[in-house]
Amino acid sequence: MGRGKELTKEQITAISSLILGEKDNKEISAITGLALRSVQRWTKKCKDAGEADLPLQKKRTGKARLTSQTTLKVLQRQVNLEPRISAKELREKNPRLLQDVSVRTIQRRLRDDLCFQYRAPRRKPILTTLQRKKRILFCKKYLAWEPDKWKKVLWCDEGTFTVTGNRGGKVKLCDSSDPYHPKYTEGTVKHPDGVMVWGAFGYHGTGELVVLSKNLTVNKERYLELLADHLEDCFIACQGEIFQQDGAPAHSRIGQCLV
């Protein structure tokens, strides 16, 4: 038969105080509400310890862990090499080490012992080798610039935003719900409408945000019109002196026009 619930420090102190008050075991059990067998056991411990020391509940060791430090190091190394690997795949990959360990336990060890956090991958643009080289050259070229000079740079770019009207988020369904009922679904279109937005910003503020007509994109001619109509105001609003744009085709084709 397993041991009962552990006594708290306050309960042990109460037993010790009642013993000093010359209460017998039955009286202590009635006053504290503890089982007579527990009171008898702790009365003996208190008397053996004497008045100087208060006996404390020994911490239970519990069941031995199935994952050793060596196993944790193996898991850490494999997750570092393959961040997308699942706990189930780790178990299948290491049958000798993890054959008696549940998938849930592996997940707890990864989270609690190895401090791995489960997160969705951050989205980053895929860069070609040439694009990487250009970015490295850009960094090296302007590495020595002082912060005050960077504060004078006016940055500009444009982006396309699709217009779908979807709210996003999640819906709540019960077991009897039809997941394809219109109130539980989110509409999609094959080619959603989009608007292109151009803007500029600097250290001291932001310039005007220009929204183009629906489904209209920026080419060389439209880009020149944007700059002619809005660039000067953006320089004034952002207190900029140096114009910076990325290497989009519409931008690179007008390089000579801005010189």
PDB file of C-alpha atoms in Angstrom:
ATOM      1  CA  MET A   1       0.000   0.000   0.000  1.00  0.00           C
ATOM      2  CA  GLY A   2       1.351   3.406  -0.937  1.00  0.00           C
ATOM      3  CA  ARG A   3       2.066   6.202   1.474  1.00  0.00           C
ATOM      4  CA  GLY A   4      -0.577   8.810   2.178  1.00  0.00           C
ATOM      5  CA  LYS A   5      -0.498  12.531   1.615  1.00  0.00           C
ATOM      6  CA  GLU A   6       2.571  14.344   2.899  1.00  0.00           C
ATOM      7  CA  LEU A   7       2.226  16.545   5.984  1.00  0.00           C
ATOM      8  CA  THR A   8       3.015  20.216   5.677  1.00  0.00           C
ATOM      9  CA  LYS A   9       5.506  22.025   7.873  1.00  0.00           C
ATOM     10  CA  GLU A  10       2.605  23.777   9.642  1.00  0.00           C
ATOM     11  CA  GLN A  11       0.930  20.453  10.474  1.00  0.00           C
ATOM     12  CA  ILE A  12       4.180  19.013  11.846  1.00  0.00           C
ATOM     13  CA  THR A  13       4.671  22.162  13.946  1.00  0.00           C
ATOM     14  CA  ALA A  14       1.124  21.819  15.293  1.00  0.00           C
ATOM     15  CA  ILE A  15       1.753  18.189  16.294  1.00  0.00           C
ATOM     16  CA  SER A  16       4.987  19.182  18.034  1.00  0.00           C
ATOM     17  CA  SER A  17       3.236  21.996  19.938  1.00  0.00           C
ATOM     18  CA  LEU A  18       0.424  19.698  21.078  1.00  0.00           C
ATOM     19  CA  ILE A  19       2.958  17.110  22.252  1.00  0.00           C
ATOM     20  CA  LEU A  20       4.583  19.809  24.379  1.00  0.00           C
ATOM     21  CA  GLY A  21       1.096  20.573  25.698  1.00  0.00           C
ATOM     22  CA  GLU A  22       0.946  16.958  26.896  1.00  0.00           C
ATOM     23  CA  LYS A  23      -1.839  15.935  24.536  1.00  0.00           C
ATOM     24  CA  ASP A  24      -2.123  12.254  23.674  1.00  0.00           C
ATOM     25  CA  ASN A  25      -2.297  10.902  20.127  1.00  0.00           C
ATOM     26  CA  LYS A  26      -6.102  10.648  20.007  1.00  0.00           C
ATOM     27  CA  GLU A  27      -6.502  14.252  21.162  1.00  0.00           C
ATOM     28  CA  ILE A  28      -3.921  15.477  18.627  1.00  0.00           C
ATOM     29  CA  SER A  29      -5.714  13.556  15.864  1.00  0.00           C
ATOM     30  CA  ALA A  30      -9.056  15.101  16.836  1.00  0.00           C
ATOM     31  CA  ILE A  31      -7.632  18.636  17.024  1.00  0.00           C
ATOM     32  CA  THR A  32      -5.617  18.531  13.775  1.00  0.00           C
ATOM     33  CA  GLY A  33      -7.972  16.329  11.784  1.00  0.00           C
ATOM     34  CA  LEU A  34      -5.085  14.040  10.832  1.00  0.00           C
ATOM     35  CA  ALA A  35      -5.224  10.262  10.784  1.00  0.00           C
ATOM     36  CA  LEU A  36      -4.294   8.622  14.062  1.00  0.00           C
ATOM     37  CA  ARG A  37      -1.615   6.516  12.356  1.00  0.00           C
ATOM     38  CA  SER A  38       0.058   9.656  10.977  1.00  0.00           C
ATOM     39  CA  VAL A  39      -0.075  11.333  14.375  1.00  0.00           C
ATOM     40  CA  GLN A  40       1.495   8.284  16.021  1.00  0.00           C
ATOM     41  CA  ARG A  41       4.308   8.215  13.470  1.00  0.00           C
ATOM     42  CA  TRP A  42       5.085  11.931  13.817  1.00  0.00           C
ATOM     43  CA  THR A  43       4.780  11.852  17.608  1.00  0.00           C
ATOM     44  CA  LYS A  44       7.553   9.283  17.678  1.00  0.00           C
ATOM     45  CA  LYS A  45       9.680  11.377  15.284  1.00  0.00           C
ATOM     46  CA  CYS A  46       9.186  14.525  17.379  1.00  0.00           C
ATOM     47  CA  LYS A  47      10.125  12.747  20.597  1.00  0.00           C
ATOM     48  CA  ASP A  48      13.194  11.167  18.963  1.00  0.00           C
ATOM     49  CA  ALA A  49      14.312  14.560  17.631  1.00  0.00           C
ATOM     50  CA  GLY A  50      13.923  16.256  21.001  1.00  0.00           C
ATOM     51  CA  GLU A  51      12.839  19.806  21.696  1.00  0.00           C
ATOM     52  CA  ALA A  52      15.738  21.414  19.823  1.00  0.00           C
ATOM     53  CA  ASP A  53      14.981  20.150  16.314  1.00  0.00           C
ATOM     54  CA  LEU A  54      11.707  19.898  14.436  1.00  0.00           C
ATOM     55  CA  PRO A  55      11.558  16.839  12.141  1.00  0.00           C
ATOM     56  CA  LEU A  56      10.584  17.639   8.571  1.00  0.00           C
ATOM     57  CA  GLN A  57       8.898  15.596   5.880  1.00  0.00           C
ATOM     58  CA  LYS A  58      11.487  13.868   3.734  1.00  0.00           C
ATOM     59  CA  LYS A  59      11.166  14.638   0.073  1.00  0.00           C
ATOM     60  CA  ARG A  60       9.919  11.649  -1.859  1.00  0.00           C
ATOM     61  CA  THR A  61      12.280  10.501  -4.556  1.00  0.00           C
ATOM     62  CA  GLY A  62       9.559   9.393  -6.950  1.00  0.00           C
ATOM     63  CA  LYS A  63      10.000   7.195  -9.976  1.00  0.00           C
ATOM     64  CA  ALA A  64      13.419   7.186 -11.619  1.00  0.00           C
ATOM     65  CA  ARG A  65      13.641   9.264 -14.793  1.00  0.00           C
ATOM     66  CA  LEU A  66      13.833   7.366 -18.057  1.00  0.00           C
ATOM     67  CA  THR A  67      15.957  10.040 -19.751  1.00  0.00           C
ATOM     68  CA  SER A  68      19.548  10.372 -18.603  1.00  0.00           C
ATOM     69  CA  GLN A  69      21.832  13.354 -19.187  1.00  0.00           C
ATOM     70  CA  THR A  70      23.416  11.438 -22.062  1.00  0.00           C
ATOM     71  CA  THR A  71      19.995  10.974 -23.660  1.00  0.00           C
ATOM     72  CA  LEU A  72      19.243  14.681 -23.274  1.00  0.00           C
ATOM     73  CA  LYS A  73      22.521  15.571 -24.985  1.00  0.00           C
ATOM     74  CA  VAL A  74      21.634  13.272 -27.893  1.00  0.00           C
ATOM     75  CA  LEU A  75      18.209  14.922 -28.201  1.00  0.00           C
ATOM     76  CA  GLN A  76      19.725  18.396 -28.054  1.00  0.00           C
ATOM     77  CA  ARG A  77      22.254  17.596 -30.767  1.00  0.00           C
ATOM     78  CA  GLN A  78      19.639  16.093 -33.090  1.00  0.00           C
ATOM     79  CA  VAL A  79      17.157  18.945 -32.629  1.00  0.00           C
ATOM     80  CA  ASN A  80      19.887  21.511 -33.296  1.00  0.00           C
ATOM     81  CA  LEU A  81      20.679  19.692 -36.548  1.00  0.00           C
ATOM     82  CA  GLU A  82      16.994  19.241 -37.503  1.00  0.00           C
ATOM     83  CA  PRO A  83      14.850  21.952 -35.854  1.00  0.00           C
ATOM     84  CA  ARG A  84      11.667  20.639 -37.534  1.00  0.00           C
ATOM     85  CA  ILE A  85      11.980  17.083 -36.204  1.00  0.00           C
ATOM     86  CA  SER A  86       9.037  15.951 -34.044  1.00  0.00           C
ATOM     87  CA  ALA A  87       9.111  14.104 -30.723  1.00  0.00           C
ATOM     88  CA  LYS A  88       7.660  11.038 -32.451  1.00  0.00           C
ATOM     89  CA  GLU A  89      10.424  11.100 -35.061  1.00  0.00           C
ATOM     90  CA  LEU A  90      13.045  11.434 -32.312  1.00  0.00           C
ATOM     91  CA  ARG A  91      11.620   8.362 -30.607  1.00  0.00           C
ATOM     92  CA  GLU A  92      11.690   6.365 -33.850  1.00  0.00           C
ATOM     93  CA  LYS A  93      15.206   7.544 -34.607  1.00  0.00           C
ATOM     94  CA  ASN A  94      16.581   6.463 -31.212  1.00  0.00           C
ATOM     95  CA  PRO A  95      14.873   3.145 -30.354  1.00  0.00           C
ATOM     96  CA  ARG A  96      17.597   2.040 -27.947  1.00  0.00           C
ATOM     97  CA  LEU A  97      17.533   5.252 -25.904  1.00  0.00           C
ATOM     98  CA  LEU A  98      13.824   6.059 -26.072  1.00  0.00           C
ATOM     99  CA  GLN A  99      11.999   2.751 -26.479  1.00  0.00           C
ATOM    100  CA  ASP A 100      10.406   3.051 -23.002  1.00  0.00           C
ATOM    101  CA  VAL A 101       9.860   6.832 -23.171  1.00  0.00           C
ATOM    102  CA  SER A 102       6.529   8.256 -24.325  1.00  0.00           C
ATOM    103  CA  VAL A 103       6.248  10.967 -26.963  1.00  0.00           C
ATOM    104  CA  ARG A 104       4.702  13.284 -24.355  1.00  0.00           C
ATOM    105  CA  THR A 105       7.695  12.814 -22.047  1.00  0.00           C
ATOM    106  CA  ILE A 106      10.089  13.617 -24.899  1.00  0.00           C
ATOM    107  CA  GLN A 107       8.132  16.822 -25.553  1.00  0.00           C
ATOM    108  CA  ARG A 108       8.413  17.794 -21.865  1.00  0.00           C
ATOM    109  CA  ARG A 109      12.147  17.119 -21.799  1.00  0.00           C
ATOM    110  CA  LEU A 110      12.660  19.277 -24.889  1.00  0.00           C
ATOM    111  CA  ARG A 111      10.646  22.104 -23.344  1.00  0.00           C
ATOM    112  CA  ASP A 112      11.517  21.948 -19.637  1.00  0.00           C
ATOM    113  CA  ASP A 113      15.052  20.515 -19.577  1.00  0.00           C
ATOM    114  CA  LEU A 114      16.504  21.672 -22.900  1.00  0.00           C
ATOM    115  CA  CYS A 115      14.470  24.926 -23.122  1.00  0.00           C
ATOM    116  CA  PHE A 116      13.357  24.411 -26.726  1.00  0.00           C
ATOM    117  CA  GLN A 117      10.320  26.520 -27.631  1.00  0.00           C
ATOM    118  CA  TYR A 118       7.750  25.486 -30.225  1.00  0.00           C
ATOM    119  CA  ARG A 119       7.239  28.348 -32.666  1.00  0.00           C
ATOM    120  CA  ALA A 120       6.106  28.806 -36.222  1.00  0.00           C
ATOM    121  CA  PRO A 121       9.046  29.464 -38.588  1.00  0.00           C
ATOM    122  CA  ARG A 122       9.659  33.137 -39.295  1.00  0.00           C
ATOM    123  CA  ARG A 123       9.101  34.071 -42.931  1.00  0.00           C
ATOM    124  CA  LYS A 124      12.134  35.351 -44.825  1.00  0.00           C
ATOM    125  CA  PRO A 125      12.584  36.107 -48.526  1.00  0.00           C
ATOM    126  CA  ILE A 126      14.521  33.486 -50.451  1.00  0.00           C
ATOM    127  CA  LEU A 127      17.741  35.083 -51.717  1.00  0.00           C
ATOM    128  CA  THR A 128      19.843  33.999 -54.657  1.00  0.00           C
ATOM    129  CA  THR A 129      23.621  33.813 -54.450  1.00  0.00           C
ATOM    130  CA  LEU A 130      23.901  37.083 -56.389  1.00  0.00           C
ATOM    131  CA  GLN A 131      21.489  38.833 -54.021  1.00  0.00           C
ATOM    132  CA  ARG A 132      23.477  37.669 -51.019  1.00  0.00           C
ATOM    133  CA  LYS A 133      26.703  38.983 -52.544  1.00  0.00           C
ATOM    134  CA  LYS A 134      25.105  42.358 -53.271  1.00  0.00           C
ATOM    135  CA  ARG A 135      23.883  42.669 -49.689  1.00  0.00           C
ATOM    136  CA  ILE A 136      27.290  41.829 -48.296  1.00  0.00           C
ATOM    137  CA  LEU A 137      28.908  44.412 -50.595  1.00  0.00           C
ATOM    138  CA  PHE A 138      26.357  47.010 -49.448  1.00  0.00           C
ATOM    139  CA  CYS A 139      27.183  46.323 -45.794  1.00  0.00           C
ATOM    140  CA  LYS A 140      30.922  46.542 -46.395  1.00  0.00           C
ATOM    141  CA  LYS A 141      30.569  49.744 -48.412  1.00  0.00           C
ATOM    142  CA  TYR A 142      28.671  51.601 -45.693  1.00  0.00           C
ATOM    143  CA  LEU A 143      30.186  49.901 -42.645  1.00  0.00           C
ATOM    144  CA  ALA A 144      32.117  52.997 -41.585  1.00  0.00           C
ATOM    145  CA  TRP A 145      29.170  55.400 -41.750  1.00  0.00           C
ATOM    146  CA  GLU A 146      28.490  57.288 -38.533  1.00  0.00           C
ATOM    147  CA  PRO A 147      24.986  57.188 -36.956  1.00  0.00           C
ATOM    148  CA  ASP A 148      24.447  60.874 -37.732  1.00  0.00           C
ATOM    149  CA  LYS A 149      24.874  60.161 -41.433  1.00  0.00           C
ATOM    150  CA  TRP A 150      22.374  57.301 -41.350  1.00  0.00           C
ATOM    151  CA  LYS A 151      19.875  59.684 -39.756  1.00  0.00           C
ATOM    152  CA  LYS A 152      19.933  61.709 -42.986  1.00  0.00           C
ATOM    153  CA  VAL A 153      18.920  58.758 -45.200  1.00  0.00           C
ATOM    154  CA  LEU A 154      15.416  58.689 -46.699  1.00  0.00           C
ATOM    155  CA  TRP A 155      14.295  55.110 -47.325  1.00  0.00           C
ATOM    156  CA  CYS A 156      11.513  54.292 -49.773  1.00  0.00           C
ATOM    157  CA  ASP A 157       9.768  51.156 -50.998  1.00  0.00           C
ATOM    158  CA  GLU A 158       6.427  49.860 -52.209  1.00  0.00           C
ATOM    159  CA  GLY A 159       4.397  46.760 -51.452  1.00  0.00           C
ATOM    160  CA  THR A 160       1.258  45.026 -52.681  1.00  0.00           C
ATOM    161  CA  PHE A 161      -1.583  44.217 -50.282  1.00  0.00           C
ATOM    162  CA  THR A 162      -4.380  41.820 -51.230  1.00  0.00           C
ATOM    163  CA  VAL A 163      -7.954  42.774 -50.431  1.00  0.00           C
ATOM    164  CA  THR A 164     -10.023  39.746 -49.347  1.00  0.00           C
ATOM    165  CA  GLY A 165     -12.118  40.922 -46.398  1.00  0.00           C
ATOM    166  CA  ASN A 166     -11.275  37.853 -44.330  1.00  0.00           C
ATOM    167  CA  ARG A 167     -11.190  38.339 -40.563  1.00  0.00           C
ATOM    168  CA  GLY A 168      -8.637  35.624 -39.855  1.00  0.00           C
ATOM    169  CA  GLY A 169      -8.465  33.922 -36.469  1.00  0.00           C
ATOM    170  CA  LYS A 170     -10.227  30.697 -35.465  1.00  0.00           C
ATOM    171  CA  VAL A 171     -13.827  29.494 -35.151  1.00  0.00           C
ATOM    172  CA  LYS A 172     -15.376  27.349 -32.414  1.00  0.00           C
ATOM    173  CA  LEU A 173     -17.142  24.150 -33.477  1.00  0.00           C
ATOM    174  CA  CYS A 174     -18.907  21.469 -31.454  1.00  0.00           C
ATOM    175  CA  ASP A 175     -18.830  17.796 -32.432  1.00  0.00           C
ATOM    176  CA  SER A 176     -22.147  18.001 -34.291  1.00  0.00           C
ATOM    177  CA  SER A 177     -21.191  21.099 -36.322  1.00  0.00           C
ATOM    178  CA  ASP A 178     -20.713  20.970 -40.072  1.00  0.00           C
ATOM    179  CA  PRO A 179     -17.228  22.462 -40.698  1.00  0.00           C
ATOM    180  CA  TYR A 180     -18.292  23.381 -44.252  1.00  0.00           C
ATOM    181  CA  HIS A 181     -21.263  25.490 -43.154  1.00  0.00           C
ATOM    182  CA  PRO A 182     -20.771  29.092 -44.426  1.00  0.00           C
ATOM    183  CA  LYS A 183     -20.525  30.508 -40.894  1.00  0.00           C
ATOM    184  CA  TYR A 184     -17.543  28.228 -40.184  1.00  0.00           C
ATOM    185  CA  THR A 185     -15.677  28.803 -43.452  1.00  0.00           C
ATOM    186  CA  GLU A 186     -13.539  31.605 -44.839  1.00  0.00           C
ATOM    187  CA  GLY A 187     -13.949  32.576 -48.469  1.00  0.00           C
ATOM    188  CA  THR A 188     -11.009  32.480 -50.858  1.00  0.00           C
ATOM    189  CA  VAL A 189     -10.510  33.690 -54.415  1.00  0.00           C
ATOM    190  CA  LYS A 190      -8.007  32.442 -56.961  1.00  0.00           C
ATOM    191  CA  HIS A 191      -6.779  35.902 -57.968  1.00  0.00           C
ATOM    192  CA  PRO A 192      -7.624  38.410 -55.209  1.00  0.00           C
ATOM    193  CA  ASP A 193      -7.628  42.121 -55.916  1.00  0.00           C
ATOM    194  CA  GLY A 194      -4.658  44.021 -54.599  1.00  0.00           C
ATOM    195  CA  VAL A 195      -3.475  47.569 -54.115  1.00  0.00           C
ATOM    196  CA  MET A 196       0.106  48.788 -54.275  1.00  0.00           C
ATOM    197  CA  VAL A 197       1.230  51.277 -51.654  1.00  0.00           C
ATOM    198  CA  TRP A 198       4.367  53.441 -51.867  1.00  0.00           C
ATOM    199  CA  GLY A 199       5.916  55.220 -48.931  1.00  0.00           C
ATOM    200  CA  ALA A 200       9.107  56.678 -47.484  1.00  0.00           C
ATOM    201  CA  PHE A 201      10.528  57.063 -44.003  1.00  0.00           C
ATOM    202  CA  GLY A 202      13.615  58.311 -42.217  1.00  0.00           C
ATOM    203  CA  TYR A 203      15.034  58.673 -38.734  1.00  0.00           C
ATOM    204  CA  HIS A 204      12.988  61.804 -38.022  1.00  0.00           C
ATOM    205  CA  GLY A 205       9.605  60.568 -39.254  1.00  0.00           C
ATOM    206  CA  THR A 206       7.546  59.194 -42.117  1.00  0.00           C
ATOM    207  CA  GLY A 207       6.563  60.650 -45.432  1.00  0.00           C
ATOM    208  CA  GLU A 208       3.275  60.433 -47.299  1.00  0.00           C
ATOM    209  CA  LEU A 209       1.738  56.999 -47.898  1.00  0.00           C
ATOM    210  CA  VAL A 210       0.585  56.829 -51.519  1.00  0.00           C
ATOM    211  CA  VAL A 211      -2.052  54.238 -52.490  1.00  0.00           C
ATOM    212  CA  LEU A 212      -2.197  53.387 -56.192  1.00  0.00           C
ATOM    213  CA  SER A 213      -5.381  52.413 -58.006  1.00  0.00           C
ATOM    214  CA  LYS A 214      -6.609  48.824 -57.622  1.00  0.00           C
ATOM    215  CA  ASN A 215      -4.516  46.204 -59.459  1.00  0.00           C
ATOM    216  CA  LEU A 216      -2.085  48.884 -60.642  1.00  0.00           C
ATOM    217  CA  THR A 217       1.619  48.094 -60.274  1.00  0.00           C
ATOM    218  CA  VAL A 218       4.729  50.265 -60.359  1.00  0.00           C
ATOM    219  CA  ASN A 219       6.787  50.423 -63.537  1.00  0.00           C
ATOM    220  CA  LYS A 220       9.466  52.875 -64.616  1.00  0.00           C
ATOM    221  CA  GLU A 221       7.024  55.570 -65.742  1.00  0.00           C
ATOM    222  CA  ARG A 222       4.742  55.361 -62.707  1.00  0.00           C
ATOM    223  CA  TYR A 223       7.723  55.284 -60.370  1.00  0.00           C
ATOM    224  CA  LEU A 224       9.082  58.487 -61.907  1.00  0.00           C
ATOM    225  CA  GLU A 225       5.669  60.100 -61.467  1.00  0.00           C
ATOM    226  CA  LEU A 226       5.580  59.047 -57.806  1.00  0.00           C
ATOM    227  CA  LEU A 227       8.991  60.542 -57.142  1.00  0.00           C
ATOM    228  CA  ALA A 228       8.190  63.736 -59.007  1.00  0.00           C
ATOM    229  CA  ASP A 229       4.940  64.230 -57.072  1.00  0.00           C
ATOM    230  CA  HIS A 230       5.911  63.109 -53.561  1.00  0.00           C
ATOM    231  CA  LEU A 231       9.677  62.763 -53.080  1.00  0.00           C
ATOM    232  CA  GLU A 232      10.364  66.394 -52.220  1.00  0.00           C
ATOM    233  CA  ASP A 233       7.635  66.453 -49.558  1.00  0.00           C
ATOM    234  CA  CYS A 234       9.032  63.246 -48.068  1.00  0.00           C
ATOM    235  CA  PHE A 235      12.526  64.741 -47.852  1.00  0.00           C
ATOM    236  CA  ILE A 236      11.115  67.726 -45.975  1.00  0.00           C
ATOM    237  CA  ALA A 237       8.941  65.649 -43.619  1.00  0.00           C
ATOM    238  CA  CYS A 238      11.756  63.221 -42.780  1.00  0.00           C
ATOM    239  CA  GLN A 239      14.584  65.803 -42.776  1.00  0.00           C
ATOM    240  CA  GLY A 240      16.445  63.583 -45.213  1.00  0.00           C
ATOM    241  CA  GLU A 241      19.381  64.398 -47.468  1.00  0.00           C
ATOM    242  CA  ILE A 242      20.299  61.006 -48.989  1.00  0.00           C
ATOM    243  CA  PHE A 243      17.845  58.982 -51.101  1.00  0.00           C
ATOM    244  CA  GLN A 244      17.904  55.179 -50.720  1.00  0.00           C
ATOM    245  CA  GLN A 245      15.882  52.662 -52.760  1.00  0.00           C
ATOM    246  CA  ASP A 246      16.182  48.918 -53.300  1.00  0.00           C
ATOM    247  CA  GLY A 247      17.164  47.117 -56.500  1.00  0.00           C
ATOM    248  CA  ALA A 248      13.687  46.506 -57.939  1.00  0.00           C
ATOM    249  CA  PRO A 249      13.601  46.642 -61.777  1.00  0.00           C
ATOM    250  CA  ALA A 250      11.533  49.836 -61.820  1.00  0.00           C
ATOM    251  CA  HIS A 251      14.075  51.451 -59.478  1.00  0.00           C
ATOM    252  CA  SER A 252      17.265  50.366 -61.198  1.00  0.00           C
ATOM    253  CA  ARG A 253      16.073  51.513 -64.629  1.00  0.00           C
ATOM    254  CA  ILE A 254      15.759  55.121 -63.511  1.00  0.00           C
ATOM    255  CA  GLY A 255      19.153  55.370 -61.834  1.00  0.00           C
ATOM    256  CA  GLN A 256      20.490  57.629 -64.551  1.00  0.00           C
ATOM    257  CA  CYS A 257      17.377  59.809 -64.458  1.00  0.00           C
ATOM    258  CA  LEU A 258      18.007  60.766 -60.830  1.00  0.00           C
ATOM    259  CA  VAL A 259      21.662  61.682 -61.268  1.00  0.00           C
TER     260      VAL A 259
END
